[in-house]
Structures are given as structure tokens and as C-alpha cells.
mmCIF file of C-alpha atoms and ligand atoms in Angstrom:
data_model
loop_
_atom_site.group_PDB
_atom_site.id
_atom_site.type_symbol
_atom_site.label_atom_id
_atom_site.label_comp_id
_atom_site.label_asym_id
_atom_site.label_seq_id
_atom_site.Cartn_x
_atom_site.Cartn_y
_atom_site.Cartn_z
ATOM 1 C CA MET A 1 9.649 -15.649 -2.755
ATOM 2 C CA SER A 2 9.902 -14.436 0.834
ATOM 3 C CA GLU A 3 6.887 -13.193 2.751
ATOM 4 C CA PRO A 4 6.592 -9.408 3.058
ATOM 5 C CA PHE A 5 5.243 -9.194 6.616
ATOM 6 C CA THR A 6 8.414 -9.527 8.713
ATOM 7 C CA GLY A 7 10.121 -6.666 6.901
ATOM 8 C CA ARG A 8 7.066 -4.433 7.314
ATOM 9 C CA ARG A 9 6.975 -5.118 11.060
ATOM 10 C CA GLN A 10 10.688 -4.420 11.360
ATOM 11 C CA GLU A 11 10.252 -1.087 9.617
ATOM 12 C CA LEU A 12 7.435 -0.143 11.984
ATOM 13 C CA GLN A 13 9.392 -1.332 15.018
ATOM 14 C CA ALA A 14 12.233 1.009 14.050
ATOM 15 C CA GLU A 15 9.633 3.776 14.042
ATOM 16 C CA LEU A 16 8.476 2.766 17.548
ATOM 17 C CA ARG A 17 12.015 3.015 18.873
ATOM 18 C CA LYS A 18 12.419 6.413 17.255
ATOM 19 C CA ARG A 19 9.153 7.635 18.797
ATOM 20 C CA ARG A 20 10.002 6.111 22.180
ATOM 21 C CA LEU A 21 6.921 3.900 22.223
ATOM 22 C CA THR A 22 7.259 0.471 23.848
ATOM 23 C CA HIS A 23 4.120 -0.820 22.069
ATOM 24 C CA LEU A 24 1.739 0.113 19.296
ATOM 25 C CA LEU A 25 -1.862 -1.107 19.272
ATOM 26 C CA VAL A 26 -2.918 -2.136 15.772
ATOM 27 C CA THR A 27 -6.699 -2.193 15.903
ATOM 28 C CA GLN A 28 -7.766 -2.226 12.266
ATOM 29 C CA PRO A 29 -8.008 -5.430 10.153
ATOM 30 C CA ALA A 30 -6.319 -4.020 7.018
ATOM 31 C CA ASN A 31 -3.433 -2.832 9.196
ATOM 32 C CA TRP A 32 -2.888 -6.133 10.973
ATOM 33 C CA PHE A 33 -3.204 -8.024 7.697
ATOM 34 C CA TYR A 34 -0.529 -5.758 6.209
ATOM 35 C CA LEU A 35 1.798 -6.497 9.131
ATOM 36 C CA THR A 36 1.118 -10.187 9.755
ATOM 37 C CA GLY A 37 -1.005 -11.785 7.021
ATOM 38 C CA PHE A 38 -3.805 -12.511 9.524
ATOM 39 C CA THR A 39 -7.159 -12.289 7.718
ATOM 40 C CA GLY A 40 -9.462 -12.527 10.760
ATOM 41 C CA GLU A 41 -11.751 -9.633 11.481
ATOM 42 C CA ALA A 42 -11.607 -9.456 15.281
ATOM 43 C CA GLY A 43 -8.734 -9.028 17.693
ATOM 44 C CA MET A 44 -5.808 -6.728 18.271
ATOM 45 C CA LEU A 45 -2.169 -6.789 17.266
ATOM 46 C CA VAL A 46 0.215 -5.480 19.900
ATOM 47 C CA LEU A 47 3.470 -4.579 18.256
ATOM 48 C CA SER A 48 6.370 -4.261 20.670
ATOM 49 C CA GLN A 49 9.839 -3.003 19.819
ATOM 50 C CA HIS A 50 11.159 -6.538 19.323
ATOM 51 C CA SER A 51 8.105 -8.811 19.146
ATOM 52 C CA SER A 52 4.526 -9.024 17.907
ATOM 53 C CA THR A 53 1.510 -10.489 19.659
ATOM 54 C CA LEU A 54 -1.888 -11.117 18.128
ATOM 55 C CA ILE A 55 -4.721 -11.371 20.636
ATOM 56 C CA THR A 56 -7.825 -12.989 19.153
ATOM 57 C CA ASP A 57 -10.875 -14.903 20.323
ATOM 58 C CA GLY A 58 -11.640 -18.595 19.842
ATOM 59 C CA ARG A 59 -13.046 -18.116 16.344
ATOM 60 C CA PHE A 60 -9.688 -16.971 15.049
ATOM 61 C CA THR A 61 -6.894 -18.536 17.141
ATOM 62 C CA ALA A 62 -6.274 -21.498 14.804
ATOM 63 C CA GLN A 63 -6.430 -19.213 11.785
ATOM 64 C CA ALA A 64 -3.995 -16.742 13.364
ATOM 65 C CA LYS A 65 -1.443 -19.494 14.041
ATOM 66 C CA LYS A 66 -1.768 -20.823 10.509
ATOM 67 C CA GLU A 67 -1.582 -17.491 8.705
ATOM 68 C CA THR A 68 1.225 -15.768 10.574
ATOM 69 C CA LEU A 69 4.934 -16.360 11.007
ATOM 70 C CA GLY A 70 7.007 -14.942 13.839
ATOM 71 C CA VAL A 71 3.923 -13.597 15.576
ATOM 72 C CA ARG A 72 2.847 -14.878 19.000
ATOM 73 C CA SER A 73 -0.844 -15.574 19.066
ATOM 74 C CA VAL A 74 -2.683 -15.381 22.362
ATOM 75 C CA GLY A 75 -6.252 -16.497 22.979
ATOM 76 C CA GLN A 76 -8.532 -13.860 24.374
ATOM 77 C CA LYS A 77 -9.816 -14.357 27.937
ATOM 78 C CA GLY A 78 -12.861 -12.279 28.829
ATOM 79 C CA SER A 79 -13.246 -9.167 26.724
ATOM 80 C CA LEU A 80 -10.644 -8.054 24.191
ATOM 81 C CA ALA A 81 -9.929 -4.938 26.262
ATOM 82 C CA ASP A 82 -9.345 -7.097 29.370
ATOM 83 C CA SER A 83 -6.961 -9.398 27.522
ATOM 84 C CA VAL A 84 -4.978 -6.563 25.959
ATOM 85 C CA GLY A 85 -4.995 -4.704 29.286
ATOM 86 C CA VAL A 86 -3.616 -7.720 31.169
ATOM 87 C CA PHE A 87 -0.927 -8.166 28.512
ATOM 88 C CA LEU A 88 0.127 -4.514 28.789
ATOM 89 C CA SER A 89 -0.059 -4.285 32.576
ATOM 90 C CA ALA A 90 2.443 -7.160 32.854
ATOM 91 C CA ARG A 91 4.897 -5.170 30.730
ATOM 92 C CA GLY A 92 4.257 -1.482 31.376
ATOM 93 C CA GLY A 93 5.664 1.241 29.141
ATOM 94 C CA ARG A 94 4.389 3.831 26.691
ATOM 95 C CA VAL A 95 1.669 2.537 24.392
ATOM 96 C CA GLY A 96 0.713 4.182 21.113
ATOM 97 C CA PHE A 97 -2.876 4.084 19.865
ATOM 98 C CA ASP A 98 -4.659 5.701 16.922
ATOM 99 C CA PRO A 99 -7.411 8.021 18.192
ATOM 100 C CA GLY A 100 -9.091 7.777 14.792
ATOM 101 C CA GLN A 101 -9.612 4.046 15.248
ATOM 102 C CA LEU A 102 -10.232 3.457 18.946
ATOM 103 C CA THR A 103 -13.522 4.620 20.452
ATOM 104 C CA VAL A 104 -13.555 6.635 23.668
ATOM 105 C CA GLY A 105 -15.234 3.656 25.357
ATOM 106 C CA GLN A 106 -12.591 1.188 24.175
ATOM 107 C CA LEU A 107 -9.786 3.461 25.350
ATOM 108 C CA GLN A 108 -11.405 3.812 28.798
ATOM 109 C CA LEU A 109 -11.700 0.032 29.147
ATOM 110 C CA LEU A 110 -8.095 -0.473 28.024
ATOM 111 C CA ARG A 111 -6.771 2.163 30.428
ATOM 112 C CA ARG A 112 -8.625 0.614 33.307
ATOM 113 C CA ALA A 113 -7.479 -2.904 32.456
ATOM 114 C CA ALA A 114 -3.836 -1.919 31.857
ATOM 115 C CA GLY A 115 -3.519 0.031 35.111
ATOM 116 C CA THR A 116 -1.190 2.824 36.118
ATOM 117 C CA GLY A 117 2.042 1.279 34.839
ATOM 118 C CA VAL A 118 1.072 2.140 31.263
ATOM 119 C CA ALA A 119 1.272 5.591 29.677
ATOM 120 C CA TRP A 120 -0.857 6.254 26.603
ATOM 121 C CA ALA A 121 0.284 8.234 23.581
ATOM 122 C CA GLU A 122 -1.523 9.200 20.393
ATOM 123 C CA ALA A 123 0.097 7.562 17.377
ATOM 124 C CA THR A 124 -1.907 8.431 14.290
ATOM 125 C CA GLY A 125 -1.628 6.753 10.918
ATOM 126 C CA TYR A 126 1.737 4.959 11.264
ATOM 127 C CA VAL A 127 0.663 1.825 9.403
ATOM 128 C CA GLU A 128 -1.428 3.809 6.900
ATOM 129 C CA ALA A 129 1.645 5.856 5.972
ATOM 130 C CA GLN A 130 3.615 2.672 5.391
ATOM 131 C CA ARG A 131 0.775 1.109 3.376
ATOM 132 C CA ALA A 132 0.570 4.135 1.089
ATOM 133 C CA GLN A 133 3.961 3.278 -0.364
ATOM 134 C CA LYS A 134 3.363 0.022 -2.197
ATOM 135 C CA GLU A 135 6.046 -2.574 -2.762
ATOM 136 C CA HIS A 136 6.554 -3.892 -6.282
ATOM 137 C CA GLN A 137 4.587 -7.084 -5.570
ATOM 138 C CA GLU A 138 1.648 -5.056 -4.314
ATOM 139 C CA VAL A 139 1.543 -2.998 -7.508
ATOM 140 C CA VAL A 140 1.654 -6.220 -9.542
ATOM 141 C CA GLN A 141 -1.328 -7.532 -7.574
ATOM 142 C CA MET A 142 -3.202 -4.251 -8.021
ATOM 143 C CA GLN A 143 -2.580 -4.399 -11.752
ATOM 144 C CA ALA A 144 -4.301 -7.802 -11.779
ATOM 145 C CA ALA A 145 -7.232 -6.474 -9.720
ATOM 146 C CA ALA A 146 -7.587 -3.494 -12.076
ATOM 147 C CA THR A 147 -7.509 -5.681 -15.175
ATOM 148 C CA LEU A 148 -10.208 -7.926 -13.703
ATOM 149 C CA ALA A 149 -12.421 -4.928 -12.909
ATOM 150 C CA GLY A 150 -12.041 -3.605 -16.463
ATOM 151 C CA ASP A 151 -12.941 -7.004 -17.928
ATOM 152 C CA VAL A 152 -16.061 -7.205 -15.748
ATOM 153 C CA LEU A 153 -17.091 -3.694 -16.772
ATOM 154 C CA MET A 154 -16.711 -4.469 -20.463
ATOM 155 C CA ALA A 155 -18.699 -7.699 -20.055
ATOM 156 C CA ALA A 156 -21.506 -5.807 -18.294
ATOM 157 C CA LEU A 157 -21.993 -3.521 -21.305
ATOM 158 C CA LYS A 158 -23.720 -6.381 -23.124
ATOM 159 C CA LEU A 159 -26.573 -6.198 -20.616
ATOM 160 C CA LEU A 160 -27.319 -2.546 -21.276
ATOM 161 C CA LYS A 161 -30.485 -2.899 -23.330
ATOM 162 C CA PRO A 162 -33.586 -0.765 -22.742
ATOM 163 C CA GLY A 163 -35.783 -2.364 -20.057
ATOM 164 C CA ILE A 164 -33.063 -3.853 -17.836
ATOM 165 C CA ARG A 165 -32.955 -2.686 -14.219
ATOM 166 C CA GLU A 166 -29.994 -1.084 -12.459
ATOM 167 C CA LEU A 167 -30.089 -3.861 -9.831
ATOM 168 C CA GLU A 168 -29.890 -6.599 -12.465
ATOM 169 C CA VAL A 169 -26.774 -5.065 -13.992
ATOM 170 C CA ALA A 170 -25.221 -4.595 -10.526
ATOM 171 C CA ALA A 171 -25.982 -8.226 -9.619
ATOM 172 C CA GLU A 172 -24.343 -9.469 -12.819
ATOM 173 C CA ILE A 173 -21.262 -7.305 -12.178
ATOM 174 C CA ASP A 174 -20.881 -8.688 -8.649
ATOM 175 C CA TYR A 175 -21.389 -12.239 -9.909
ATOM 176 C CA GLN A 176 -18.812 -11.789 -12.659
ATOM 177 C CA MET A 177 -16.238 -10.491 -10.176
ATOM 178 C CA ARG A 178 -16.470 -13.581 -8.007
ATOM 179 C CA TYR A 179 -16.782 -15.895 -11.005
ATOM 180 C CA ARG A 180 -13.480 -14.496 -12.264
ATOM 181 C CA GLY A 181 -11.764 -15.062 -8.909
ATOM 182 C CA ALA A 182 -12.200 -11.828 -6.994
ATOM 183 C CA GLY A 183 -12.914 -12.046 -3.267
ATOM 184 C CA LYS A 184 -15.784 -9.589 -3.258
ATOM 185 C CA PRO A 185 -16.623 -6.141 -4.565
ATOM 186 C CA ALA A 186 -14.405 -3.434 -3.066
ATOM 187 C CA PHE A 187 -17.529 -1.302 -2.480
ATOM 188 C CA GLU A 188 -21.205 -1.347 -3.380
ATOM 189 C CA THR A 189 -21.294 -1.445 -7.178
ATOM 190 C CA ILE A 190 -22.726 1.699 -8.767
ATOM 191 C CA VAL A 191 -25.029 1.294 -11.753
ATOM 192 C CA ALA A 192 -26.849 4.556 -12.416
ATOM 193 C CA PHE A 193 -29.217 5.242 -15.320
ATOM 194 C CA GLY A 194 -30.295 8.627 -16.633
ATOM 195 C CA GLU A 195 -30.881 11.276 -13.977
ATOM 196 C CA HIS A 196 -29.665 8.833 -11.279
ATOM 197 C CA SER A 197 -26.169 9.186 -12.715
ATOM 198 C CA ALA A 198 -26.180 12.836 -11.606
ATOM 199 C CA TYR A 199 -25.578 11.479 -8.070
ATOM 200 C CA PRO A 200 -21.896 10.519 -7.837
ATOM 201 C CA HIS A 201 -22.677 7.697 -5.362
ATOM 202 C CA ALA A 202 -26.029 6.515 -6.658
ATOM 203 C CA ARG A 203 -27.200 3.146 -5.360
ATOM 204 C CA PRO A 204 -28.710 0.712 -7.849
ATOM 205 C CA THR A 205 -32.515 0.614 -7.817
ATOM 206 C CA ALA A 206 -35.304 -1.076 -9.771
ATOM 207 C CA LYS A 207 -35.184 1.733 -12.354
ATOM 208 C CA ARG A 208 -35.331 0.447 -15.930
ATOM 209 C CA LEU A 209 -32.995 1.626 -18.674
ATOM 210 C CA LYS A 210 -34.459 3.845 -21.386
ATOM 211 C CA LYS A 211 -33.116 4.891 -24.759
ATOM 212 C CA ASN A 212 -31.107 8.117 -24.873
ATOM 213 C CA GLU A 213 -29.919 7.896 -21.285
ATOM 214 C CA LEU A 214 -26.479 8.128 -19.730
ATOM 215 C CA VAL A 215 -25.243 5.136 -17.738
ATOM 216 C CA VAL A 216 -22.465 5.352 -15.154
ATOM 217 C CA LEU A 217 -20.840 2.074 -14.096
ATOM 218 C CA ASP A 218 -18.439 2.310 -11.137
ATOM 219 C CA LEU A 219 -17.105 -0.916 -9.713
ATOM 220 C CA GLY A 220 -14.129 -2.382 -7.923
ATOM 221 C CA ALA A 221 -12.873 -5.901 -7.321
ATOM 222 C CA ILE A 222 -10.790 -7.177 -4.433
ATOM 223 C CA LEU A 223 -8.290 -9.657 -5.840
ATOM 224 C CA GLY A 224 -5.635 -11.171 -3.595
ATOM 225 C CA HIS A 225 -6.637 -8.661 -0.882
ATOM 226 C CA TYR A 226 -6.056 -5.597 -3.100
ATOM 227 C CA CYS A 227 -8.763 -3.252 -4.393
ATOM 228 C CA SER A 228 -9.410 -1.829 -7.810
ATOM 229 C CA ASP A 229 -11.819 0.959 -8.739
ATOM 230 C CA ILE A 230 -12.935 1.832 -12.258
ATOM 231 C CA THR A 231 -15.674 3.999 -13.773
ATOM 232 C CA ARG A 232 -16.883 4.316 -17.347
ATOM 233 C CA THR A 233 -19.803 6.210 -18.847
ATOM 234 C CA VAL A 234 -22.101 4.900 -21.557
ATOM 235 C CA PHE A 235 -24.824 6.501 -23.673
ATOM 236 C CA VAL A 236 -27.740 4.381 -24.848
ATOM 237 C CA GLY A 237 -28.198 5.542 -28.428
ATOM 238 C CA ARG A 238 -26.399 8.274 -30.318
ATOM 239 C CA ALA A 239 -25.247 10.927 -27.873
ATOM 240 C CA PRO A 240 -26.358 14.510 -28.489
ATOM 241 C CA ALA A 241 -23.730 17.189 -28.993
ATOM 242 C CA ARG A 242 -23.739 18.518 -25.426
ATOM 243 C CA ILE A 243 -23.231 15.034 -23.938
ATOM 244 C CA ARG A 244 -20.269 14.515 -26.272
ATOM 245 C CA ARG A 245 -18.885 17.890 -25.255
ATOM 246 C CA TRP A 246 -19.201 17.111 -21.543
ATOM 247 C CA HIS A 247 -17.644 13.692 -21.997
ATOM 248 C CA ARG A 248 -14.730 15.127 -23.973
ATOM 249 C CA ALA A 249 -14.153 17.683 -21.209
ATOM 250 C CA VAL A 250 -14.055 14.945 -18.551
ATOM 251 C CA GLN A 251 -11.701 12.878 -20.697
ATOM 252 C CA GLU A 252 -9.438 15.892 -21.080
ATOM 253 C CA ALA A 253 -9.552 16.534 -17.310
ATOM 254 C CA ARG A 254 -8.645 12.906 -16.646
ATOM 255 C CA SER A 255 -5.727 13.053 -19.094
ATOM 256 C CA ALA A 256 -4.433 16.310 -17.583
ATOM 257 C CA ALA A 257 -4.569 14.853 -14.065
ATOM 258 C CA VAL A 258 -2.800 11.630 -15.132
ATOM 259 C CA ALA A 259 -0.156 13.703 -16.944
ATOM 260 C CA ALA A 260 0.454 15.643 -13.706
ATOM 261 C CA VAL A 261 1.138 12.471 -11.705
ATOM 262 C CA ARG A 262 4.745 11.795 -10.763
ATOM 263 C CA ALA A 263 6.800 11.621 -7.585
ATOM 264 C CA GLY A 264 7.373 15.015 -5.980
ATOM 265 C CA VAL A 265 4.135 16.580 -7.245
ATOM 266 C CA SER A 266 1.604 17.458 -4.553
ATOM 267 C CA CYS A 267 -1.818 15.796 -4.511
ATOM 268 C CA GLY A 268 -3.359 19.269 -4.710
ATOM 269 C CA GLU A 269 -1.544 19.920 -7.994
ATOM 270 C CA VAL A 270 -2.989 16.740 -9.514
ATOM 271 C CA ASP A 271 -6.457 17.761 -8.366
ATOM 272 C CA ALA A 272 -5.936 21.270 -9.769
ATOM 273 C CA ALA A 273 -4.902 19.876 -13.165
ATOM 274 C CA ALA A 274 -8.314 18.202 -13.556
ATOM 275 C CA ARG A 275 -10.212 21.170 -12.133
ATOM 276 C CA ARG A 276 -8.467 23.655 -14.441
ATOM 277 C CA VAL A 277 -9.568 21.770 -17.557
ATOM 278 C CA LEU A 278 -13.183 21.622 -16.394
ATOM 279 C CA ALA A 279 -13.075 25.326 -15.535
ATOM 280 C CA GLY A 280 -11.907 25.976 -19.107
ATOM 281 C CA HIS A 281 -15.098 24.264 -20.299
ATOM 282 C CA ARG A 282 -17.194 26.183 -17.739
ATOM 283 C CA LEU A 283 -18.012 22.898 -16.032
ATOM 284 C CA GLU A 284 -16.095 23.368 -12.783
ATOM 285 C CA ARG A 285 -19.211 23.827 -10.656
ATOM 286 C CA TYR A 286 -20.508 20.432 -11.817
ATOM 287 C CA PHE A 287 -17.368 18.662 -10.537
ATOM 288 C CA VAL A 288 -18.577 18.073 -6.988
ATOM 289 C CA HIS A 289 -15.940 15.752 -5.507
ATOM 290 C CA SER A 290 -12.192 15.256 -5.267
ATOM 291 C CA THR A 291 -10.109 14.061 -8.194
ATOM 292 C CA GLY A 292 -9.085 10.820 -6.493
ATOM 293 C CA HIS A 293 -7.944 8.801 -3.507
ATOM 294 C CA GLY A 294 -5.343 6.274 -2.484
ATOM 295 C CA LEU A 295 -6.165 2.653 -3.187
ATOM 296 C CA GLY A 296 -4.757 -0.571 -1.751
ATOM 297 C CA LEU A 297 -5.945 -3.020 0.894
ATOM 298 C CA GLU A 298 -8.810 -0.561 1.335
ATOM 299 C CA VAL A 299 -10.702 1.258 -1.373
ATOM 300 C CA HIS A 300 -10.108 4.637 0.246
ATOM 301 C CA GLU A 301 -6.741 5.153 1.820
ATOM 302 C CA GLU A 302 -3.787 7.526 1.806
ATOM 303 C CA PRO A 303 -3.064 9.781 -0.003
ATOM 304 C CA ARG A 304 -6.116 11.933 -0.707
ATOM 305 C CA VAL A 305 -6.052 13.591 -4.115
ATOM 306 C CA ALA A 306 -8.109 16.649 -3.256
ATOM 307 C CA ARG A 307 -8.103 20.412 -3.525
ATOM 308 C CA GLY A 308 -5.275 22.052 -1.583
ATOM 309 C CA GLN A 309 -3.609 18.787 -0.448
ATOM 310 C CA LYS A 310 0.065 19.609 0.130
ATOM 311 C CA GLN A 311 1.179 16.001 0.537
ATOM 312 C CA GLN A 312 3.632 15.019 -2.186
ATOM 313 C CA LEU A 313 3.298 11.861 -4.226
ATOM 314 C CA VAL A 314 6.064 9.293 -3.788
ATOM 315 C CA PRO A 315 6.945 6.251 -5.903
ATOM 316 C CA GLY A 316 4.690 3.368 -4.885
ATOM 317 C CA ASN A 317 1.578 5.448 -4.201
ATOM 318 C CA VAL A 318 -1.436 4.046 -6.010
ATOM 319 C CA ILE A 319 -4.265 6.512 -6.555
ATOM 320 C CA THR A 320 -7.450 6.857 -8.545
ATOM 321 C CA ILE A 321 -7.993 9.677 -11.026
ATOM 322 C CA GLU A 322 -11.741 10.180 -11.414
ATOM 323 C CA PRO A 323 -12.984 13.555 -12.539
ATOM 324 C CA GLY A 324 -16.667 13.867 -13.354
ATOM 325 C CA VAL A 325 -19.479 16.290 -14.088
ATOM 326 C CA TYR A 326 -22.987 15.913 -12.688
ATOM 327 C CA ILE A 327 -25.806 17.864 -14.297
ATOM 328 C CA PRO A 328 -28.928 17.770 -12.104
ATOM 329 C CA ASP A 329 -31.974 16.056 -13.694
ATOM 330 C CA ILE A 330 -29.941 15.060 -16.765
ATOM 331 C CA GLY A 331 -27.115 12.814 -15.679
ATOM 332 C CA GLY A 332 -23.478 12.395 -14.803
ATOM 333 C CA ILE A 333 -20.262 11.551 -16.586
ATOM 334 C CA ARG A 334 -17.223 10.099 -14.792
ATOM 335 C CA ILE A 335 -14.079 8.408 -16.013
ATOM 336 C CA GLU A 336 -11.943 6.690 -13.402
ATOM 337 C CA ASP A 337 -8.594 4.971 -13.673
ATOM 338 C CA ASP A 338 -6.158 3.504 -11.145
ATOM 339 C CA VAL A 339 -2.636 4.848 -11.394
ATOM 340 C CA ALA A 340 0.659 3.850 -9.758
ATOM 341 C CA VAL A 341 3.093 6.690 -9.082
ATOM 342 C CA LEU A 342 6.591 6.304 -10.512
ATOM 343 C CA ALA A 343 9.641 8.530 -10.083
ATOM 344 C CA GLY A 344 9.123 10.147 -13.477
ATOM 345 C CA GLY A 345 5.441 9.620 -14.193
ATOM 346 C CA ALA A 346 2.522 7.268 -13.826
ATOM 347 C CA GLN A 347 1.707 3.662 -14.654
ATOM 348 C CA ILE A 348 -1.964 3.276 -15.554
ATOM 349 C CA LEU A 349 -3.338 0.018 -14.134
ATOM 350 C CA THR A 350 -6.876 0.069 -15.592
ATOM 351 C CA SER A 351 -7.264 -0.596 -19.286
ATOM 352 C CA ALA A 352 -10.894 -0.408 -20.536
ATOM 353 C CA PRO A 353 -11.517 2.134 -23.349
ATOM 354 C CA ARG A 354 -12.083 5.691 -22.150
ATOM 355 C CA GLU A 355 -14.048 7.237 -24.995
ATOM 356 C CA LEU A 356 -17.804 7.667 -24.693
ATOM 357 C CA ILE A 357 -19.317 4.232 -25.234
ATOM 358 C CA GLU A 358 -22.489 4.440 -27.367
ATOM 359 C CA ILE A 359 -24.629 1.321 -27.471
HETATM 360 MN MN1 LIG B 1 -12.921 5.822 -6.683
#
């Protein structure tokens, strides 16, 4: 099978020509990995209309040569800004940079080093837009990452006995990810017991599990560079009627949002589908975050599945659908799946059971 990087660079280079940029600075590791395969965490990729140059320091030069094909790799001399500046000053032209990724200080240093022959132009989110539309092989990889995350979550349920600490469960989840071949967790694993689960992004603590508590497990694995993200909610004991009712409402909201997913539908419409169901159950005010987010090389990327988002889904988008309700002092309920957008619908990548798990 051919490598995907050359084609991605060619697509971006066509964009540069269209935008009349001679170069684009790629300053973010996920972006340069996407374009070259380079896994180092320091350096800069300078994409020109017909060539690509990776400028890295001594820790990464051998790695850059080994991992990339058709990319010139240049060893950094002095600071990164000096090296990139010298490279650009020798060529001149109109250089695109992403103001969301370069600090004011870095831009000042680059300007000074590149001199007056270089014009600077804001070029926001070019690679991110390309990354949002996954190729078939990327979706296949994300399916594997999602399956692994679901398996780890199901295995972790066995630990949920009264007395265990949130941190112990989180440690076991992280261990199981790596044991099963994942690179590392995609984000800090969330294990939240009882009233802690009312915080959507609770951090695991030394709190011990009690009977008749809710448990929210939210975890993601990075497998073959791609992230997964899954959440399930558990009740320790037999759940009272109101917990069942809340969980059913969240399940219904999740199903409505997934049913709304297909190419051509706006992200705001998907978000509204979940919100409408929760409003019908008078739970809307307890749903305190967006319905989902793009997922890929990073755990949060384009597109955002939030209220009012006009951006339309296209085939190849991979997003999370994760409605939840958070009742202060009692607990939270969230169900999260990863979904690939198809022309006529959605392909669900995560597979663990979605009903309320009582243990
Ligand atoms: Mn998520």
C-alpha cells in the first residue's frame, strides 16, 4: 500500500498556489505528522509550492530522515526561529502562518530573522481542514482504536467494587490500554464516583466507591496515532427510578443525535437533535456542554458539534456524540460514541453496550 503523505502535501501545495503563498509554516506536531509521517515533537515544516523542508534539532534529525520520504530535512543551527528565518530569507516570498499556533514572540523572532524580503500572511486552519476529512485507511485505524477503548472500558467494570479508589481504576485503564497495544491515553482518563460524576471533566482522586453511586468512565486510546473517546455510565447496585429515567433520556438524546448524522447536515443540527430530546425530559439545563467534537490525530479537532454551528458534515468527518446530564451533588450520566460520517448516514465506531450498567 502506498504512503498517504505525498498526496496530502500535494493537495495542500495546490491550495498554496491558489492562495498565492510561496510557503506555509507548519508548526504543530499533529499537522506535520499528517503531512510527512515525522513523529518528533520539535521543529518546523516549511511547505513550499513544490517542495517540503523539515527543520529539526539534533535530537530529531536522524528520526526525520528515517520517517519521511520526499521531504528535505535540515538540521537546526542556533534557535529554530533563526534557522527558519535564514531558510526563508534566502528564498523570499509570501509566507503563511497560523496565528492560532504561533506566539507573538515567535512571530517577532521569525520576522526579524527572515528580513524584509518576506511578506507574512495569516493562513488559519489549512491542515486542520484537510485532516477533518478522513481517508478510508484513517477511518479503519480509528475503528481499531475505538474497539480497543471499548474493550478496556468493559474490562475495567470488573474492578468496580465498593472500596476501590477512582485512581486505582484509572491506573488499571491506562495500563490496559498500553498492554493492548495503544500508544498512550488520548487524554487524562476520567473515573468519577458519585457526586464527582456531576463534573463533566472530573479528575480521578483517592475517593472510594460506595454502594448506590453512579460511576462515569470516560477514556480514549491512541492506536496507530489515532484517538478514540468513549464514555459509559454505571450504577453500583439497583438504580432508583429517577436515575433510570435520566439515563434513558441521555440514551434517547444520543440516539437522536446519531440519527441526525449524515453528510450535508450542519453540526448545529446534530447538537440540536440531542438538546431537543433532553428538553422534552426537562433536563436541558443539566446538559452543560456541546454534543461532540471532531476526533482524529488529536482528541479535539474539527468539526465542533456545538449549538449554532453552521458547518456542514462531509463524508470522512469523524465526530463524537456525547450528550450528558449533570445533577449537582448527585451525579452525572454521559454516553459517548465515536461516529464516522457517511454520505447517507453514520458508521458507529465504538461498540460497548449503551444501556445503564448495574453492577
Ligand atoms: Mn469526547
